[in-house]
Tab-separated table of C-alpha atoms in Angstrom:
chain	number	residue	atom	x	y	z
A	1	UNK	CA	-55.978	71.883	-12.355
A	2	UNK	CA	-53.193	69.693	-13.701
A	3	UNK	CA	-51.811	66.699	-12.188
A	4	UNK	CA	-48.909	67.131	-10.073
A	5	UNK	CA	-45.924	65.843	-12.136
A	6	UNK	CA	-43.669	63.514	-10.483
A	7	UNK	CA	-39.974	64.247	-10.758
A	8	UNK	CA	-38.057	61.829	-12.942
A	9	UNK	CA	-36.047	59.150	-11.222
A	10	UNK	CA	-32.442	59.284	-11.650
A	11	UNK	CA	-31.076	56.887	-13.759
A	12	UNK	CA	-30.083	53.457	-11.884
A	13	UNK	CA	-26.699	52.045	-12.157
A	14	UNK	CA	-26.753	48.726	-13.862
A	15	UNK	CA	-26.506	45.918	-11.571
A	16	UNK	CA	-23.695	43.136	-12.122
A	17	UNK	CA	-24.866	39.852	-11.969
A	18	UNK	CA	-24.125	37.915	-8.819
A	19	UNK	CA	-21.366	35.360	-9.059
A	20	UNK	CA	-22.493	31.814	-8.229
A	21	UNK	CA	-21.348	30.562	-5.022
A	22	UNK	CA	-19.334	27.234	-5.287
A	23	UNK	CA	-21.297	24.219	-4.003
A	24	UNK	CA	-20.692	23.578	-0.324
A	25	UNK	CA	-19.236	20.055	-1.174
A	26	UNK	CA	-16.797	21.566	-3.448
A	27	UNK	CA	-15.689	23.935	-0.748
A	28	UNK	CA	-15.362	21.207	1.687
A	29	UNK	CA	-13.271	19.150	-0.656
A	30	UNK	CA	-10.965	21.942	-1.486
A	31	UNK	CA	-10.598	22.597	2.407
A	32	UNK	CA	-9.867	19.083	3.097
A	33	UNK	CA	-7.432	18.772	0.222
A	34	UNK	CA	-5.608	21.815	1.567
A	35	UNK	CA	-5.369	20.459	5.235
A	36	UNK	CA	-4.070	17.154	3.892
A	37	UNK	CA	-1.272	19.145	1.760
A	38	UNK	CA	-0.329	20.986	4.958
A	39	UNK	CA	-0.116	17.786	7.001
A	40	UNK	CA	1.937	16.174	4.424
A	41	UNK	CA	4.251	18.958	3.916
A	42	UNK	CA	4.916	19.235	7.740
A	43	UNK	CA	5.338	15.613	7.959
A	44	UNK	CA	7.976	15.569	5.281
A	45	UNK	CA	9.841	18.262	6.854
A	46	UNK	CA	9.993	16.258	9.984
A	47	UNK	CA	11.256	13.123	8.267
A	48	UNK	CA	15.065	12.405	8.742
A	49	UNK	CA	17.503	13.357	6.252
A	50	UNK	CA	18.130	9.630	5.620
A	51	UNK	CA	14.515	8.896	4.804
A	52	UNK	CA	13.990	12.066	2.697
A	53	UNK	CA	16.873	11.204	0.531
A	54	UNK	CA	16.098	7.413	0.151
A	55	UNK	CA	15.693	6.539	-3.302
A	56	UNK	CA	12.741	4.060	-4.494
A	57	UNK	CA	14.320	1.629	-6.780
A	58	UNK	CA	12.570	-0.591	-9.181
A	59	UNK	CA	12.331	-3.917	-7.506
A	60	UNK	CA	13.039	-7.104	-9.489
A	61	UNK	CA	10.578	-9.321	-10.891
A	62	UNK	CA	12.890	-12.011	-11.780
A	63	UNK	CA	15.582	-12.066	-14.323
A	64	UNK	CA	13.301	-13.520	-16.900
A	65	UNK	CA	10.150	-11.623	-15.930
A	66	UNK	CA	8.253	-14.962	-15.277
A	67	UNK	CA	6.051	-15.560	-12.383
A	68	UNK	CA	5.287	-18.829	-10.145
A	69	UNK	CA	2.302	-20.879	-11.285
A	70	UNK	CA	0.338	-20.069	-8.133
A	71	UNK	CA	0.864	-16.277	-8.418
A	72	UNK	CA	-2.314	-14.832	-10.078
A	73	UNK	CA	-1.943	-13.033	-13.234
A	74	UNK	CA	-4.000	-9.946	-11.625
A	75	UNK	CA	-1.254	-9.702	-8.914
A	76	UNK	CA	1.601	-9.934	-11.464
A	77	UNK	CA	0.116	-7.477	-13.952
A	78	UNK	CA	-0.984	-4.816	-11.425
A	79	UNK	CA	2.453	-4.844	-9.605
A	80	UNK	CA	4.159	-4.236	-12.826
A	81	UNK	CA	1.691	-1.313	-13.562
A	82	UNK	CA	2.131	0.154	-10.076
A	83	UNK	CA	5.815	-0.068	-10.547
A	84	UNK	CA	5.641	2.477	-13.151
A	85	UNK	CA	3.653	4.796	-10.998
A	86	UNK	CA	6.036	4.392	-7.949
A	87	UNK	CA	7.672	8.050	-8.433
A	88	UNK	CA	4.593	9.916	-7.561
A	89	UNK	CA	4.854	12.389	-4.758
A	90	UNK	CA	2.152	10.865	-2.641
A	91	UNK	CA	3.596	7.385	-2.893
A	92	UNK	CA	7.015	8.567	-2.256
A	93	UNK	CA	5.834	10.004	0.971
A	94	UNK	CA	3.972	6.786	1.801
A	95	UNK	CA	7.361	5.084	1.342
A	96	UNK	CA	9.327	7.408	3.370
A	97	UNK	CA	6.864	7.359	6.226
A	98	UNK	CA	7.125	3.679	6.490
A	99	UNK	CA	11.011	3.756	5.910
A	100	UNK	CA	11.206	5.752	9.043
A	101	UNK	CA	8.853	3.565	11.090
A	102	UNK	CA	10.694	0.396	9.847
A	103	UNK	CA	14.208	1.909	10.942
A	104	UNK	CA	12.544	2.560	14.313
A	105	UNK	CA	10.939	-0.625	14.890
A	106	UNK	CA	11.928	-3.380	12.458
A	107	UNK	CA	15.751	-2.979	12.192
A	108	UNK	CA	17.824	-6.007	12.522
A	109	UNK	CA	19.365	-4.728	15.692
A	110	UNK	CA	16.186	-4.025	17.531
A	111	UNK	CA	14.584	-7.216	16.668
A	112	UNK	CA	17.858	-9.009	18.004
A	113	UNK	CA	17.672	-7.136	21.269
A	114	UNK	CA	13.930	-7.494	21.894
A	115	UNK	CA	13.107	-10.945	20.314
A	116	UNK	CA	14.493	-14.480	19.511
A	117	UNK	CA	16.114	-15.033	16.271
A	118	UNK	CA	15.019	-18.414	14.849
A	119	UNK	CA	18.016	-20.582	13.356
A	120	UNK	CA	19.109	-24.258	13.373
A	121	UNK	CA	20.192	-23.840	17.021
A	122	UNK	CA	17.115	-21.919	18.156
A	123	UNK	CA	13.612	-23.331	17.622
A	124	UNK	CA	14.883	-25.789	15.042
A	125	UNK	CA	11.199	-27.025	14.191
A	126	UNK	CA	10.423	-23.457	13.057
A	127	UNK	CA	13.574	-23.279	11.165
A	128	UNK	CA	12.844	-26.351	9.537
A	129	UNK	CA	9.529	-24.980	8.375
A	130	UNK	CA	11.245	-22.032	6.944
A	131	UNK	CA	13.917	-24.030	4.988
A	132	UNK	CA	11.309	-26.460	3.709
A	133	UNK	CA	8.894	-23.591	2.465
A	134	UNK	CA	11.923	-21.799	0.588
A	135	UNK	CA	13.178	-24.920	-0.972
A	136	UNK	CA	9.590	-25.811	-2.135
A	137	UNK	CA	8.855	-22.296	-3.421
A	138	UNK	CA	12.269	-21.524	-4.872
A	139	UNK	CA	13.617	-18.723	-2.435
A	140	UNK	CA	17.588	-19.339	-2.466
A	141	UNK	CA	18.269	-17.072	0.518
A	142	UNK	CA	16.197	-17.771	3.675
A	143	UNK	CA	14.871	-15.100	5.389
A	144	UNK	CA	15.555	-13.619	8.668
A	145	UNK	CA	12.953	-14.700	11.235
A	146	UNK	CA	12.287	-13.339	14.769
A	147	UNK	CA	9.784	-14.061	17.449
A	148	UNK	CA	8.829	-10.906	19.300
A	149	UNK	CA	6.491	-10.111	22.283
A	150	UNK	CA	4.852	-7.041	20.714
A	151	UNK	CA	0.971	-7.970	20.722
A	152	UNK	CA	0.389	-6.026	17.627
A	153	UNK	CA	2.478	-8.219	15.490
A	154	UNK	CA	0.949	-11.414	14.255
A	155	UNK	CA	3.035	-12.705	11.176
A	156	UNK	CA	4.409	-10.249	8.699
A	157	UNK	CA	7.382	-9.891	6.150
A	158	UNK	CA	9.104	-6.765	5.739
A	159	UNK	CA	12.276	-5.141	4.377
A	160	UNK	CA	12.544	-5.954	0.816
A	161	UNK	CA	16.454	-5.438	0.991
A	162	UNK	CA	16.834	-8.278	3.518
A	163	UNK	CA	13.499	-9.851	3.892
A	164	UNK	CA	12.547	-10.370	7.487
A	165	UNK	CA	9.746	-12.497	8.812
A	166	UNK	CA	8.335	-11.141	12.262
A	167	UNK	CA	6.097	-13.523	14.441
A	168	UNK	CA	4.218	-12.329	17.384
A	169	UNK	CA	4.506	-14.656	20.345
A	170	UNK	CA	1.159	-13.765	21.687
A	171	UNK	CA	-0.860	-15.519	18.904
A	172	UNK	CA	1.354	-18.548	18.480
A	173	UNK	CA	-0.759	-20.600	21.051
A	174	UNK	CA	-3.711	-20.448	18.774
A	175	UNK	CA	-2.254	-22.677	15.841
A	176	UNK	CA	-1.167	-26.087	15.528
A	177	UNK	CA	2.285	-27.024	13.883
A	178	UNK	CA	0.624	-27.817	10.650
A	179	UNK	CA	-1.208	-24.461	10.710
A	180	UNK	CA	1.918	-22.569	11.632
A	181	UNK	CA	3.804	-24.199	8.689
A	182	UNK	CA	1.106	-22.900	6.489
A	183	UNK	CA	1.342	-19.394	7.792
A	184	UNK	CA	5.182	-19.253	7.422
A	185	UNK	CA	4.751	-20.816	4.066
A	186	UNK	CA	2.561	-17.515	3.273
A	187	UNK	CA	5.387	-15.301	4.132
A	188	UNK	CA	7.790	-17.087	2.100
A	189	UNK	CA	5.466	-17.054	-0.958
A	190	UNK	CA	5.238	-13.231	-0.459
A	191	UNK	CA	9.091	-13.210	-0.897
A	192	UNK	CA	9.102	-15.508	-3.726
A	193	UNK	CA	6.408	-13.442	-5.568
A	194	UNK	CA	8.574	-10.205	-5.009
A	195	UNK	CA	5.789	-8.709	-2.970
A	196	UNK	CA	7.858	-7.484	-0.068
A	197	UNK	CA	8.734	-3.929	-1.443
A	198	UNK	CA	5.171	-3.423	-2.372
A	199	UNK	CA	3.951	-4.656	1.145
A	200	UNK	CA	6.129	-2.091	2.671
A	201	UNK	CA	4.598	0.603	0.340
A	202	UNK	CA	1.042	-0.464	1.470
A	203	UNK	CA	2.303	-0.244	4.975
A	204	UNK	CA	3.404	3.363	4.303
A	205	UNK	CA	-0.066	4.088	3.035
A	206	UNK	CA	-1.534	2.868	6.285
A	207	UNK	CA	0.884	4.986	8.232
A	208	UNK	CA	-0.589	8.019	6.456
A	209	UNK	CA	-4.152	6.998	7.127
A	210	UNK	CA	-3.579	6.198	10.648
A	211	UNK	CA	-2.395	9.717	11.497
A	212	UNK	CA	-5.608	10.496	13.144
A	213	UNK	CA	-7.156	11.574	9.920
A	214	UNK	CA	-10.962	11.904	9.544
A	215	UNK	CA	-12.706	9.137	7.586
A	216	UNK	CA	-13.752	11.654	5.002
A	217	UNK	CA	-10.057	12.494	4.041
A	218	UNK	CA	-9.333	8.839	4.141
A	219	UNK	CA	-11.907	8.166	1.527
A	220	UNK	CA	-10.510	10.848	-0.577
A	221	UNK	CA	-7.082	9.265	-0.260
A	222	UNK	CA	-8.374	5.763	-1.148
A	223	UNK	CA	-9.062	6.723	-4.774
A	224	UNK	CA	-6.851	6.460	-7.877
A	225	UNK	CA	-3.559	4.786	-7.442
A	226	UNK	CA	-4.135	4.293	-3.752
A	227	UNK	CA	-7.132	2.216	-4.478
A	228	UNK	CA	-5.026	0.180	-6.944
A	229	UNK	CA	-2.531	-0.507	-4.373
A	230	UNK	CA	-5.256	-2.055	-2.107
A	231	UNK	CA	-6.619	-3.864	-5.027
A	232	UNK	CA	-3.109	-5.363	-5.668
A	233	UNK	CA	-2.927	-6.114	-1.972
A	234	UNK	CA	-5.914	-8.363	-2.130
A	235	UNK	CA	-4.596	-10.261	-5.137
A	236	UNK	CA	-1.127	-10.592	-3.468
A	237	UNK	CA	-2.691	-12.292	-0.447
A	238	UNK	CA	-4.473	-14.692	-2.603
A	239	UNK	CA	-1.182	-15.462	-4.474
A	240	UNK	CA	0.390	-16.132	-1.007
A	241	UNK	CA	-2.497	-18.358	0.216
A	242	UNK	CA	-1.965	-20.376	-2.997
A	243	UNK	CA	1.583	-20.765	-2.539
A	244	UNK	CA	1.439	-21.847	0.904
A	245	UNK	CA	-1.160	-24.329	0.081
A	246	UNK	CA	1.307	-25.925	-2.468
A	247	UNK	CA	3.791	-26.576	0.391
A	248	UNK	CA	1.190	-27.760	3.109
A	249	UNK	CA	-1.255	-29.637	0.682
A	250	UNK	CA	-4.072	-29.799	3.184
A	251	UNK	CA	-6.765	-27.287	2.524
A	252	UNK	CA	-8.664	-27.886	5.584
A	253	UNK	CA	-5.393	-26.903	7.598
A	254	UNK	CA	-5.139	-23.986	5.395
A	255	UNK	CA	-8.533	-22.592	5.892
A	256	UNK	CA	-8.501	-23.213	9.600
A	257	UNK	CA	-5.317	-21.275	9.972
A	258	UNK	CA	-6.796	-18.372	8.032
A	259	UNK	CA	-9.968	-18.313	10.047
A	260	UNK	CA	-7.987	-18.358	13.247
A	261	UNK	CA	-5.480	-16.004	11.926
A	262	UNK	CA	-8.511	-13.502	11.538
A	263	UNK	CA	-9.778	-13.850	15.025
A	264	UNK	CA	-6.608	-14.878	16.944
A	265	UNK	CA	-8.185	-17.831	19.013
A	266	UNK	CA	-7.838	-21.380	19.622
A	267	UNK	CA	-11.176	-23.544	19.983
A	268	UNK	CA	-9.755	-26.998	19.751
A	269	UNK	CA	-8.696	-27.256	23.376
A	270	UNK	CA	-11.984	-26.436	24.803
A	271	UNK	CA	-14.748	-26.161	22.329
A	272	UNK	CA	-13.681	-28.529	19.452
A	273	UNK	CA	-12.285	-27.754	15.770
A	274	UNK	CA	-13.692	-24.967	13.459
A	275	UNK	CA	-15.661	-26.057	10.514
A	276	UNK	CA	-14.296	-24.394	7.564
A	277	UNK	CA	-17.152	-25.513	5.334
A	278	UNK	CA	-19.667	-23.715	7.579
A	279	UNK	CA	-17.491	-20.568	7.586
A	280	UNK	CA	-17.621	-20.813	3.826
A	281	UNK	CA	-21.362	-20.848	3.918
A	282	UNK	CA	-21.486	-17.954	6.113
A	283	UNK	CA	-19.413	-15.760	3.853
A	284	UNK	CA	-21.487	-16.894	0.763
A	285	UNK	CA	-24.345	-14.728	2.157
A	286	UNK	CA	-22.036	-11.532	1.916
A	287	UNK	CA	-22.841	-9.318	-1.098
A	288	UNK	CA	-19.628	-9.177	-3.358
A	289	UNK	CA	-20.394	-5.560	-3.944
A	290	UNK	CA	-20.462	-4.935	-0.219
A	291	UNK	CA	-16.918	-6.392	0.307
A	292	UNK	CA	-15.495	-4.663	-2.727
A	293	UNK	CA	-16.945	-1.046	-2.175
A	294	UNK	CA	-14.598	1.886	-1.196
A	295	UNK	CA	-16.004	1.989	2.369
A	296	UNK	CA	-14.968	-1.678	2.684
A	297	UNK	CA	-11.605	-0.982	1.335
A	298	UNK	CA	-10.929	1.761	3.976
A	299	UNK	CA	-12.017	-0.608	6.713
A	300	UNK	CA	-9.661	-3.286	5.430
A	301	UNK	CA	-6.657	-0.868	5.565
A	302	UNK	CA	-6.718	-1.158	9.242
A	303	UNK	CA	-7.191	-5.321	9.193
A	304	UNK	CA	-3.959	-6.881	9.674
A	305	UNK	CA	-5.371	-9.825	7.755
A	306	UNK	CA	-7.174	-8.031	4.820
A	307	UNK	CA	-9.852	-9.306	2.493
A	308	UNK	CA	-10.179	-12.637	4.252
A	309	UNK	CA	-13.916	-13.061	3.305
A	310	UNK	CA	-12.927	-13.291	-0.390
A	311	UNK	CA	-9.513	-15.132	0.112
A	312	UNK	CA	-11.254	-18.117	1.826
A	313	UNK	CA	-13.591	-18.635	-1.250
A	314	UNK	CA	-10.930	-18.213	-3.588
A	315	UNK	CA	-8.588	-20.732	-1.802
A	316	UNK	CA	-11.330	-23.301	-1.778
A	317	UNK	CA	-11.947	-22.766	-5.298
A	318	UNK	CA	-8.105	-23.180	-6.137
A	319	UNK	CA	-8.060	-26.197	-4.183
A	320	UNK	CA	-11.094	-27.775	-5.842
A	321	UNK	CA	-9.651	-26.958	-9.413
A	322	UNK	CA	-6.308	-28.908	-8.450
A	323	UNK	CA	-7.913	-31.700	-6.463
A	324	UNK	CA	-5.417	-34.074	-7.346
A	325	UNK	CA	-2.648	-32.067	-5.724
A	326	UNK	CA	-4.509	-31.482	-2.294
A	327	UNK	CA	-6.134	-33.173	0.184
């Protein structure tokens, strides 16, 4: 008896190899970038015609291209490098976002209606601080200066076309006259170093990141040229600190003003003066890598007084290196 013969199997079709599924992180990245592009496109469409048509102009670094002695070379060189990149679409969007915000909140007309304009006949002591700083730092045209009630304002300088210093009334009580002189001189130093255009650009970047974007998207944005803007912002603030110290000459007053600017409080009246040396020892324990990381940079974007941890140490070193000039 022969074995039953099994029927031959029909030929099987060739199987095509399965395509590899992209990594989930890559898919997430693409989805986030697509969402960001959609948000940016819609926001661009909502901008006013005036803001969309506004042309970013090359700002002046001075007729001879020189820099003040107190301006850090890193600040000067990085500012020139970023100037060449100012025509990219993301940076143009950042500028137009801030331009629209500035038109709404920082126009001379609105500030005149809501605040007090400082002049020779209005708060002459503050006006004298402005004119002295302009004379010592080489600013020919004194800026507009307004004191406003809005609590969000501390002391800022904006509008590179017609530089304007805005001081918040709610934080003035924290500072002595000498400390206020230092802070005003910082704003004038920003003007002398030609920082105002770039500071406005940084505010535009902040406007994008503050549009209720998740931290994940913010981390993607703070990369490449945007990371360079924040790096420049750090050096620019240090240059302004140095310039203000050349006006006031007292490093203890300068450090006290910076510390109180960061926390917005006055201790002298009830608890005694601050100890800048103790604060310096406090921040010496902070790892430099931690304060320079991307996560720390993202956090600094929301800080109205960024990179203070680094700035206090740098200003102390600058004062020590020029001890004959400063007290």
